[in-house]
Amino acid sequence: MRPGVAKIIIDNEMLLPDELVDVQTLIAPDKKAIKDAIERGETVPGAHIEIGERSLQVR
């Protein structure tokens, strides 16, 4: 039997020094707002609407 592996437990991220924390910026498009703008006739650089393939719906 081998001894357990040491692992780091973060008790409070807010108390960690800045030099020991990675800061990540998340950029996520607001697809609903983009769709609404395009449907109002606005040009949205970098986005467009496509119609998906037809599908069969069985009720």
Short mmCIF file of C-alpha atoms in Angstrom, two decimals:
data_model
loop_
_atom_site.label_atom_id
_atom_site.label_comp_id
_atom_site.label_asym_id
_atom_site.label_seq_id
_atom_site.Cartn_x
_atom_site.Cartn_y
_atom_site.Cartn_z
CA MET A 1 0.00 0.00 0.00
CA ARG A 2 1.34 3.46 -0.86
CA PRO A 3 0.81 6.72 0.97
CA GLY A 4 -1.81 9.16 -0.28
CA VAL A 5 -0.93 11.96 -2.70
CA ALA A 6 -0.83 15.53 -1.36
CA LYS A 7 -3.49 17.79 -2.87
CA ILE A 8 -4.20 21.47 -2.44
CA ILE A 9 -7.51 22.48 -0.89
CA ILE A 10 -8.61 26.09 -1.52
CA ASP A 11 -10.57 27.29 1.50
CA ASN A 12 -11.20 30.84 0.28
CA GLU A 13 -10.15 32.03 -3.19
CA MET A 14 -10.56 35.68 -2.16
CA LEU A 15 -7.71 35.38 0.37
CA LEU A 16 -5.14 34.06 -2.13
CA PRO A 17 -2.35 36.49 -3.17
CA ASP A 18 -2.75 37.96 -6.67
CA GLU A 19 0.48 36.35 -7.90
CA LEU A 20 -0.95 32.90 -7.17
CA VAL A 21 -4.23 33.38 -9.04
CA ASP A 22 -4.95 33.14 -12.77
CA VAL A 23 -7.47 35.72 -13.94
CA GLN A 24 -9.59 34.56 -16.87
CA THR A 25 -11.85 36.74 -18.96
CA LEU A 26 -14.85 35.01 -20.51
CA ILE A 27 -16.31 36.51 -23.65
CA ALA A 28 -19.60 34.90 -24.62
CA PRO A 29 -21.87 36.22 -27.36
CA ASP A 30 -25.46 37.02 -26.36
CA LYS A 31 -27.07 34.94 -29.12
CA LYS A 32 -30.62 36.01 -28.27
CA ALA A 33 -29.73 39.71 -28.48
CA ILE A 34 -27.81 39.11 -31.73
CA LYS A 35 -30.77 37.21 -33.24
CA ASP A 36 -33.19 39.95 -32.18
CA ALA A 37 -30.97 42.64 -33.72
CA ILE A 38 -30.63 40.78 -37.03
CA GLU A 39 -34.38 40.14 -37.18
CA ARG A 40 -34.95 43.90 -36.69
CA GLY A 41 -32.87 44.44 -39.82
CA GLU A 42 -29.66 45.51 -38.11
CA THR A 43 -26.30 44.41 -39.48
CA VAL A 44 -24.27 42.56 -36.87
CA PRO A 45 -20.62 42.23 -37.93
CA GLY A 46 -19.37 38.69 -37.33
CA ALA A 47 -22.82 37.07 -37.14
CA HIS A 48 -25.62 35.92 -39.42
CA ILE A 49 -28.69 33.68 -39.29
CA GLU A 50 -28.86 30.35 -41.08
CA ILE A 51 -31.94 28.19 -41.49
CA GLY A 52 -31.28 24.61 -40.39
CA GLU A 53 -32.09 21.53 -42.42
CA ARG A 54 -35.70 20.40 -42.63
CA SER A 55 -36.74 17.82 -40.09
CA LEU A 56 -39.67 15.46 -39.69
CA GLN A 57 -41.82 15.87 -36.61
CA VAL A 58 -44.03 12.92 -35.65
CA ARG A 59 -46.90 13.56 -33.27
#
